[in-house]
Coordinates of C-alpha atoms in Angstrom, one line a residue:
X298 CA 97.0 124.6 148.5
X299 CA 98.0 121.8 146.1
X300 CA 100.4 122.6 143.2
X301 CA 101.7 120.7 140.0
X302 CA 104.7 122.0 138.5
X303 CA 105.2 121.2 135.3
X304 CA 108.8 121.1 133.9
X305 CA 112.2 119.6 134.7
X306 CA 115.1 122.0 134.6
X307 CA 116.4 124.4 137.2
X308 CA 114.2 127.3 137.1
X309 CA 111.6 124.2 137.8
X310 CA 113.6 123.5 140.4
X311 CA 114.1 127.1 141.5
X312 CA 110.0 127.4 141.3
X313 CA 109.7 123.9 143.3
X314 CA 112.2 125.5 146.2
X315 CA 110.0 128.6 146.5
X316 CA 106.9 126.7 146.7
X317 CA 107.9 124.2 148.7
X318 CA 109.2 126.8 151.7
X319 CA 105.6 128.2 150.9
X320 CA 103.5 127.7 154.2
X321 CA 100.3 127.9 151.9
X322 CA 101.5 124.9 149.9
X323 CA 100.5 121.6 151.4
X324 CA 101.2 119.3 148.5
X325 CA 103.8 120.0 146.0
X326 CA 103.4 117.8 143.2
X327 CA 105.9 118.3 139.5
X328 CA 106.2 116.2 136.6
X329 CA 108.6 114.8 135.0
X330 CA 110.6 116.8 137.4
X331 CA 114.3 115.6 137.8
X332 CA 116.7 114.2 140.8
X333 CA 116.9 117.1 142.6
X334 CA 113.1 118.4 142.7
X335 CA 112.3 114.8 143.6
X336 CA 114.0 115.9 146.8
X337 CA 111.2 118.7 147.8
X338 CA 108.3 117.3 145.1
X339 CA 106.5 114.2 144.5
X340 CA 107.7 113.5 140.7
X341 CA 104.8 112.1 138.3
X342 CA 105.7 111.2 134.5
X343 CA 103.4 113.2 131.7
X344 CA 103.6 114.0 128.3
X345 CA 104.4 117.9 129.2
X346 CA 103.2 118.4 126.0
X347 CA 100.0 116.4 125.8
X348 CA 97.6 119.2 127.3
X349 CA 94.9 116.3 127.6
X350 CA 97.6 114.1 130.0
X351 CA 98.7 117.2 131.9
X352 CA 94.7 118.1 133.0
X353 CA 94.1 114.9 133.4
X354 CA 97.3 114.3 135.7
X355 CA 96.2 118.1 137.6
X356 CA 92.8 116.8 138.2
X357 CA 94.1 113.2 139.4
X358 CA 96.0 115.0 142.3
X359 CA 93.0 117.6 142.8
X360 CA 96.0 120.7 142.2
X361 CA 94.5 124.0 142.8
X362 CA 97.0 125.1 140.8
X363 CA 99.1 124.2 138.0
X364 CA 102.5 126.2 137.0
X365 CA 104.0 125.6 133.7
X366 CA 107.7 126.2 133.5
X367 CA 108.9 125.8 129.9
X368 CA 108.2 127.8 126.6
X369 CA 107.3 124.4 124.4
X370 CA 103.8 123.2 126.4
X371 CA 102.4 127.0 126.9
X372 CA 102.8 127.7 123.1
X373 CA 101.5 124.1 122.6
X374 CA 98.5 125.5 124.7
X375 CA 98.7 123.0 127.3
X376 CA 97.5 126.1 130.0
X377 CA 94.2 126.5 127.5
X378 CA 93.5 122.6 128.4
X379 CA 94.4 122.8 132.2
X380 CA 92.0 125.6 132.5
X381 CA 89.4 123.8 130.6
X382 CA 89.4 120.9 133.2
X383 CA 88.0 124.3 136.1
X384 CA 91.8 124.0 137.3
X385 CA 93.4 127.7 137.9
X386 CA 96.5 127.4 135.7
X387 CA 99.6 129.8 135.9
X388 CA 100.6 130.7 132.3
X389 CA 99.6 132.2 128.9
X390 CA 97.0 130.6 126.7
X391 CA 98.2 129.3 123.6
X392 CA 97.5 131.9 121.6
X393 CA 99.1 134.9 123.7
X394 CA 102.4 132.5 124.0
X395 CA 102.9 133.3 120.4
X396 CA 104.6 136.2 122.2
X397 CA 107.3 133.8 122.3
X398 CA 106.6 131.6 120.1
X399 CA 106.6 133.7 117.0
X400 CA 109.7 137.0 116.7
X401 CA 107.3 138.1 114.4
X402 CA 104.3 138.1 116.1
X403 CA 106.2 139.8 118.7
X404 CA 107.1 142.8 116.8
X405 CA 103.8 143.2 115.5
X406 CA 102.2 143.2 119.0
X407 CA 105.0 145.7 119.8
X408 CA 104.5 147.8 116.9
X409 CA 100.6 148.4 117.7
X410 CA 101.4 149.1 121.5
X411 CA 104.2 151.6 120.8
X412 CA 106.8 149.7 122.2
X413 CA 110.6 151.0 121.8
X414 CA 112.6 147.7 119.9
X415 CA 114.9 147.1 117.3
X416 CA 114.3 148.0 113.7
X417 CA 113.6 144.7 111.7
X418 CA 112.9 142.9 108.5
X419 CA 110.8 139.3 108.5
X420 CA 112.1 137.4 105.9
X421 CA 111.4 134.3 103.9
X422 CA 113.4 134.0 100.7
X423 CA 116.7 134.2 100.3
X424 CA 116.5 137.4 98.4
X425 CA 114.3 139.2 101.5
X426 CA 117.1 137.8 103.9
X427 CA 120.3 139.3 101.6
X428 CA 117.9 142.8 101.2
X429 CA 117.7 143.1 105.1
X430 CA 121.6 141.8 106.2
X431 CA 122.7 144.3 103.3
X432 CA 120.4 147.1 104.9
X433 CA 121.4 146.9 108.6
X434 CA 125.0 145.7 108.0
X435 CA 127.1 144.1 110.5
X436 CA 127.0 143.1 113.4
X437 CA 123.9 141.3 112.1
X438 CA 121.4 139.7 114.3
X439 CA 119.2 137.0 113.0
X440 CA 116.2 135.2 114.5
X441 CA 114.7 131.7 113.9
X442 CA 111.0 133.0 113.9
X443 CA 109.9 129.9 116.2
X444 CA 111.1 128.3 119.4
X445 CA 114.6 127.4 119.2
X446 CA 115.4 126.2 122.9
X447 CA 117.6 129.9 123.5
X448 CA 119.6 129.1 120.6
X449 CA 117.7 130.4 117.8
X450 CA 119.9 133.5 117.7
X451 CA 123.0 134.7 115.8
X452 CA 124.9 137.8 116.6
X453 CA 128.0 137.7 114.2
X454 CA 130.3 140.0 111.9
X455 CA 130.6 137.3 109.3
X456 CA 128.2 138.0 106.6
X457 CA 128.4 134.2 105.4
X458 CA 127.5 132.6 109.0
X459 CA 124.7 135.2 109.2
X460 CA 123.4 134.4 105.8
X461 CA 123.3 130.7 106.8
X462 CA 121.4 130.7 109.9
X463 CA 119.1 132.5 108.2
X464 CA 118.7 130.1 105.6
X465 CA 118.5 127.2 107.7
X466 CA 115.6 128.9 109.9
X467 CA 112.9 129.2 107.2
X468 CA 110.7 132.0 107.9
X469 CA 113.3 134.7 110.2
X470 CA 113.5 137.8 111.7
X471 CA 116.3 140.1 110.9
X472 CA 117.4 143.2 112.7
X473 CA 119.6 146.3 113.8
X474 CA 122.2 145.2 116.6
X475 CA 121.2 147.0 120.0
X476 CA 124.4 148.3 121.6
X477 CA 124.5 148.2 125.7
X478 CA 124.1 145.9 128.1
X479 CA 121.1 143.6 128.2
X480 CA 119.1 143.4 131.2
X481 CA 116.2 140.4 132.2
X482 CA 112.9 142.0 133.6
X483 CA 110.2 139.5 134.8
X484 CA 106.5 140.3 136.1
X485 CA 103.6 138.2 137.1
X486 CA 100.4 139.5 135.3
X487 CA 96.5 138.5 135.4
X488 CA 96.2 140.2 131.5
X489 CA 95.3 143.2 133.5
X490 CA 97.4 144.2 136.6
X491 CA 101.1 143.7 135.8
X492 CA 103.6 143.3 139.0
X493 CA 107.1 143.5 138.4
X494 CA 110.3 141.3 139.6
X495 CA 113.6 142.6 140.5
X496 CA 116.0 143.3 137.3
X497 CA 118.9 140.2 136.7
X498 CA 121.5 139.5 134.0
X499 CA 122.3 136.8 132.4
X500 CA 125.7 135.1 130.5
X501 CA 124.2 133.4 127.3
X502 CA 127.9 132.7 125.9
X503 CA 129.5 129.7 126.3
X504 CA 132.9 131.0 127.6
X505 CA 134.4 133.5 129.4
X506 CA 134.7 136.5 128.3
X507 CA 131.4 136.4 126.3
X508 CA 133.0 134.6 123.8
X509 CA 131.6 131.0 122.1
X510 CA 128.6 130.0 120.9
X511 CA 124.8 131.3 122.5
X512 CA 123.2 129.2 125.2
X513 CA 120.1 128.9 126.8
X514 CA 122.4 130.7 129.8
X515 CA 125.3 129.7 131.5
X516 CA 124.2 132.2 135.0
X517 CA 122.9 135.1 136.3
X518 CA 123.4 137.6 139.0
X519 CA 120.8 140.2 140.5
X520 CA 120.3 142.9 141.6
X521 CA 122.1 145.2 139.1
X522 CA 123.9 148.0 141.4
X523 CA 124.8 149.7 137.9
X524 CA 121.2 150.1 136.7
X525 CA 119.0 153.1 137.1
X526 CA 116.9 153.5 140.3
X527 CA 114.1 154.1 137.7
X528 CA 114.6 151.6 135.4
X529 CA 111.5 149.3 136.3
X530 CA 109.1 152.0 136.6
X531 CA 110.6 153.0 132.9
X532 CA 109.9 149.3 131.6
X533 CA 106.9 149.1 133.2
X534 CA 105.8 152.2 132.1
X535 CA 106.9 152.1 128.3
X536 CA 107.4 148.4 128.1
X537 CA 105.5 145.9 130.3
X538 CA 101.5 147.7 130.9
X539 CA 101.3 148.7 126.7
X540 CA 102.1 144.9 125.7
X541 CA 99.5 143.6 128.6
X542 CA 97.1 146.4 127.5
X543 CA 97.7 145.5 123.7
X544 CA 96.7 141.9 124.3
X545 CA 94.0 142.4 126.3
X546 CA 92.7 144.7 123.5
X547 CA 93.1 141.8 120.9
X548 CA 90.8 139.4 122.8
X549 CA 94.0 137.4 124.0
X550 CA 94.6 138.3 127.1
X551 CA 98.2 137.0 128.8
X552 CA 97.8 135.9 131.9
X553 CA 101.3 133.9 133.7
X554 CA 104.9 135.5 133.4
X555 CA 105.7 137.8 131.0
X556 CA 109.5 138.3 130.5
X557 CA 111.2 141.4 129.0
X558 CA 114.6 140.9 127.0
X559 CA 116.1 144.4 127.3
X560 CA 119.1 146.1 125.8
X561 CA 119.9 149.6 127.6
X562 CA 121.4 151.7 124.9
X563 CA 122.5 154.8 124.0
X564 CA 119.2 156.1 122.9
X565 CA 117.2 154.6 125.8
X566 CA 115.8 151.2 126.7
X567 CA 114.6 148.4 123.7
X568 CA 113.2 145.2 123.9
X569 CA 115.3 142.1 122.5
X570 CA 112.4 139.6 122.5
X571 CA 109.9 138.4 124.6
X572 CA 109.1 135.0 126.4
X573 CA 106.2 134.5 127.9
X574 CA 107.6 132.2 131.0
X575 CA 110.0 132.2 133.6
X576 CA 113.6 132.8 131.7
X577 CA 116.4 130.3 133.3
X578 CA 118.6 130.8 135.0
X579 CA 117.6 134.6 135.8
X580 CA 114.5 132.9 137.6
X581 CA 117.0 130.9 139.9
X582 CA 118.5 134.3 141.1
X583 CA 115.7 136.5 141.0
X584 CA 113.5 134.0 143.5
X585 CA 116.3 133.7 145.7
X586 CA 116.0 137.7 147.1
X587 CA 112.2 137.2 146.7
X588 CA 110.6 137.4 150.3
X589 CA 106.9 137.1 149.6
X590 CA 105.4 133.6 149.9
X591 CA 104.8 132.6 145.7
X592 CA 102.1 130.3 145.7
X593 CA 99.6 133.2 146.5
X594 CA 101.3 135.4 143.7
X595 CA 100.8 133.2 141.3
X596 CA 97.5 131.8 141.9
X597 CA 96.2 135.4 142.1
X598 CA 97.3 136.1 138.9
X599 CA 95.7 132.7 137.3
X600 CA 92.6 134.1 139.4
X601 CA 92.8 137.4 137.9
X602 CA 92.9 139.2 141.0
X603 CA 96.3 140.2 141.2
X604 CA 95.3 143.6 142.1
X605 CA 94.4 142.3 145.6
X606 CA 98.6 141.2 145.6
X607 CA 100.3 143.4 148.2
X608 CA 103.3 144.7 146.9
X609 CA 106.2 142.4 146.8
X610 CA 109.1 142.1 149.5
X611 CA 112.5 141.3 148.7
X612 CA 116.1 140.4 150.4
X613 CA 118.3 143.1 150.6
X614 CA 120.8 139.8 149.8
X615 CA 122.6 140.0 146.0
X616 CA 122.1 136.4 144.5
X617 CA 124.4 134.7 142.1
X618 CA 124.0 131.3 140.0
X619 CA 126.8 129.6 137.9
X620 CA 125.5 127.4 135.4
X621 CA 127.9 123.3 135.2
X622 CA 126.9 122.4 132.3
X623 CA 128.2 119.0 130.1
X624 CA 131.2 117.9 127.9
X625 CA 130.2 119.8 124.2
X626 CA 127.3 122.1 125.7
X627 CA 125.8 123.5 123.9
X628 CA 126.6 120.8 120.7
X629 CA 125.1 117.0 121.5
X630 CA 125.8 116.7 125.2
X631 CA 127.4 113.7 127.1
X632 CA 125.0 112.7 129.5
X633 CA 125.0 109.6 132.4
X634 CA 128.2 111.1 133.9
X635 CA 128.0 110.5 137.7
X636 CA 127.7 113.8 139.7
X637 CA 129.8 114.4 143.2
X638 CA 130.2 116.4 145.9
X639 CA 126.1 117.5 145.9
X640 CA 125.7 116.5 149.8
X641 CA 129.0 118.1 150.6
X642 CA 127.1 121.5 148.9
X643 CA 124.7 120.8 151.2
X644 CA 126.5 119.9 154.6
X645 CA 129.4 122.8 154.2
X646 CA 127.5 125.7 151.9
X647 CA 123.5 125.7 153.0
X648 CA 121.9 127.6 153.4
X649 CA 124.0 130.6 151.8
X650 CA 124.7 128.3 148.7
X651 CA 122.5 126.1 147.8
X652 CA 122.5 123.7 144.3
X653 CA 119.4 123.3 141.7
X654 CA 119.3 120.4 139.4
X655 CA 118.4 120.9 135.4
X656 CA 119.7 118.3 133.5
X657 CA 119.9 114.9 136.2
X658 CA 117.9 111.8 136.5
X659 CA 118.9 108.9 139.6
X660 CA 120.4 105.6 138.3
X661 CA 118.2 102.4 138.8
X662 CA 119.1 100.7 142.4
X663 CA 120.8 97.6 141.6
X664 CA 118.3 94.7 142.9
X665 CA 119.8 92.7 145.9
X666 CA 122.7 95.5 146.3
X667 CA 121.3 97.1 149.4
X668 CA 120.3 100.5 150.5
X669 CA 122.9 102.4 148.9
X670 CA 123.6 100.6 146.1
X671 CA 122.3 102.7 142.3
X672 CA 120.3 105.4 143.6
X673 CA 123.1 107.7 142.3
X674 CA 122.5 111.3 140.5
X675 CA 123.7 111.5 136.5
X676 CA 123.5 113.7 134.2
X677 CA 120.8 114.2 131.7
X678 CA 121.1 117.6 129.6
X679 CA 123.0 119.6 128.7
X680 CA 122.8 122.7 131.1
X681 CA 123.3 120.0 134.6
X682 CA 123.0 122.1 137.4
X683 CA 122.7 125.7 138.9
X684 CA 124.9 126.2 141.9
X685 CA 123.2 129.2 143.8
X686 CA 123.9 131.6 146.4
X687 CA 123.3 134.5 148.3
X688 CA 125.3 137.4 149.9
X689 CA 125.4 140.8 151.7
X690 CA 126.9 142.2 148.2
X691 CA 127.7 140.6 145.1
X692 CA 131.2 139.9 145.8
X693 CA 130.3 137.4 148.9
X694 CA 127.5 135.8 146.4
X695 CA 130.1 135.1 143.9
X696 CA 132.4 133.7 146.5
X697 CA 129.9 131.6 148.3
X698 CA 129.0 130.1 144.6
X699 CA 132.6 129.5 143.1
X700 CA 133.3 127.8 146.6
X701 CA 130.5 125.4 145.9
X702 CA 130.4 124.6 142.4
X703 CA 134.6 123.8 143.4
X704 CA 133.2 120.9 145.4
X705 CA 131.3 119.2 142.5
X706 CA 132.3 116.9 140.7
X707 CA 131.3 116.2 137.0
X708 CA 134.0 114.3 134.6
X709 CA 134.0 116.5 131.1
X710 CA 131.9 119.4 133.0
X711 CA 132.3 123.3 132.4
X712 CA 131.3 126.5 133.7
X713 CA 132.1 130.0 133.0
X714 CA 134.3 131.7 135.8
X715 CA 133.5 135.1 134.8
X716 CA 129.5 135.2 136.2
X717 CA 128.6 138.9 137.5
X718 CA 132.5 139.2 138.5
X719 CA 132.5 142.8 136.4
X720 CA 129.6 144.3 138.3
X721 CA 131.0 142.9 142.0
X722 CA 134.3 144.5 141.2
X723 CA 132.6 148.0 139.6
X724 CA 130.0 147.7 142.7
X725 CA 133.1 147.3 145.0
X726 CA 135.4 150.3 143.6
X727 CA 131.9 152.4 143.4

């Protein structure tokens, strides 16, 4: 099987690992890709946008299947266009991306399937907007209606700050705060047959503590030893199957990876929000315990026959990731900062620890400077890289993960220290 990842961040990366251990995958192809999937991918440059380019570049390399990692090209329908060209294409059609790429859409799809979620108001005037802040109160939770890279959302006391997100986002979604922890539930569906992923968390603060601004996630841990045995039949059940049902009824079927934002409060499970891709960096944990070969997942459920999918194995392991992200994350990064210490990750932590690349690019080899000479990783982004690893419990996953990301070396860099810490220590006393 040839594949074309498209995408360039570390759950691009975490996909392009998985695929690339794949004994089914013969060629693994992603574009643009970044310096670290260059290292287990041939890396092509397209317009991920362009759903024309991105065919045309799938047909060039004769893919039998295309995966498309980010939120931006699937609600830009690039997966409508791949599957246009006769390629088998991993990922919503436009339309059922609005999932994602609309709160308000969401909520409506929610509504008519019975879905449990928060209570909300879509608003766009600034007298709607003071109506519903004034009507749930605080803590008040507002939501840029559209795709806002994972920092779209406010969750504040301050009445003002709430007031002026919501102003600044045009058309937004308001709604009651969900108390409890939150929860990350992925599964791969064919718009019929839905097959769930293993539960993770993830840290969308900035700092310890859960303190800072929102991110698009600075880690992630999974499993979740304080969760319900039943909790994925529950979602599944009440959540996942009535939203795949409900779009199937409305002529657009999803087909691709439907991700459930969940809060687990006191009166049951909610959903937060939808995406309708691989979340990041839950994906880079949640594919680590993952035993079954992915390629044959994903093509069945591009096929639509997922139902012919044995059920999925998984690592008894516990998986950790610590986002290193750059100087003013999540304001306007610094970016071309050399990055250290990668191959010492690699000769001292593999393969329990392992490091995934988001935001890098390699510098240009200086001409006549020989074989070493340029060639060297930077960073490009803001969230930089995902230092990964696995362990009998969560405790030695943390270890092994804090003991690599110590050996990398990023001027102006930061991480949380905090990442699924809580749960190894509760998991540990319990």
């Amino acid at each position: 099987m040839k594949v074309l990842v498209i995408g360039g961040g570390a759950r691009e990366h975490a996909l392009c690992r998985s695929l690339s251990l794949d004994p089914d995958v013969t060629a693994l192809h992603c574009a643009p890709g970044n310096a670290g999937i260059g290292e287990v991918a041939e890396l092509h440059t397209v317009d991920a946008l362009d759903g024309a380019a991105v065919a045309g570049l799938a047909t060039r390399l004769q893919a039998d299947l295309v995966v498309i990692g980010p939120e931006a090209p699937l609600v830009a329908g690039v997966a409508d266009a791949v599957r246009a060209a006769g390629i088998p294409c991993f990922g919503p059609s436009g339309e059922a991306a609005r999932l994602e790429g609309s709160k308000a859409f969401a909520k409506e799809v929610m509504a008519a399937a019975g879905v449990p979620t928060a209570r909300s108001y879509v608003c766009t005037t600034p007298q709607e907007i003071d109506e519903a802040l004034d009507a749930f109160g605080p803590p008040y939770v507002v939501k840029d209606d559209g795709l806002a890279a994972g920092k779209g959302v406010v969750v504040t006391d301050d009445l003002d700050a709430a007031r002026a997100h919501a102003l600044a986002c045009g058309r937004v979604v308001i709604e009651e705060y969900l108390d409890g922890p939150e929860v990350s539930l992925f599964a791969v569906t064919d718009g019929t047959t839905v097959l769930p992923l293993q539960p993770a968390q993830d840290f969308k603060r900035a700092l310890d503590g859960d303190e800072g601004p929102n991110t698009g996630g600075m880690g992630a841990y999974s499993p979740l030893p304080w969760a319900d045995a039943s909790l994925v039949d529950d979602v599944m059940e009440t959540v996942l199957q009535p939203t795949v049902d409900e779009l199937r009824r409305r002529g657009t079927p999803f087909t691709g990876l439907l991700y459930a934002g969940l809060a687990i409060t006191s009166r049951g499970v909610r959903v937060i929000e939808f995406n309708a891709r691989f979340g990041d960096p839950e994906t880079q944990v949640v594919l680590a315990r993952l035993k079954t070969p992915l390629a044959s997942v994903l093509l069945n459920a591009a096929n639509g026959t997922l139902d012919a999918e044995p059920p999925l194995n998984w690592r008894d392991d516990a998986a950790v990731t610590v986002v290193i992200a750059s100087h003013n994350y999540p304001g306007t990064p610094r970016t071309g900062d050399p990055i250290e210490g990668l191959d010492e990750v690699a000769e001292k932590d593999a393969p329990h620890a392992y490091v995934l690349h988001a935001g890098t690019k390699r510098s240009e080899r200086r001409p006549g400077g020989g074989g070493d000479a340029g060639g060297e990783v930077l960073s490009a982004g803001g969230r930089v890289l995902s230092v990964t690893a696995t362990g009998e419990d969560l405790a030695q996953a943390r270890e092994r993960a804090y003991q690599a990301v110590a050996r990398i070396r990023l001027d102006g860099s930061q991480h949380r220290t905090d990442i699924a810490r809580k749960a190894a220590e509760n998991a540990t006393q319990g």
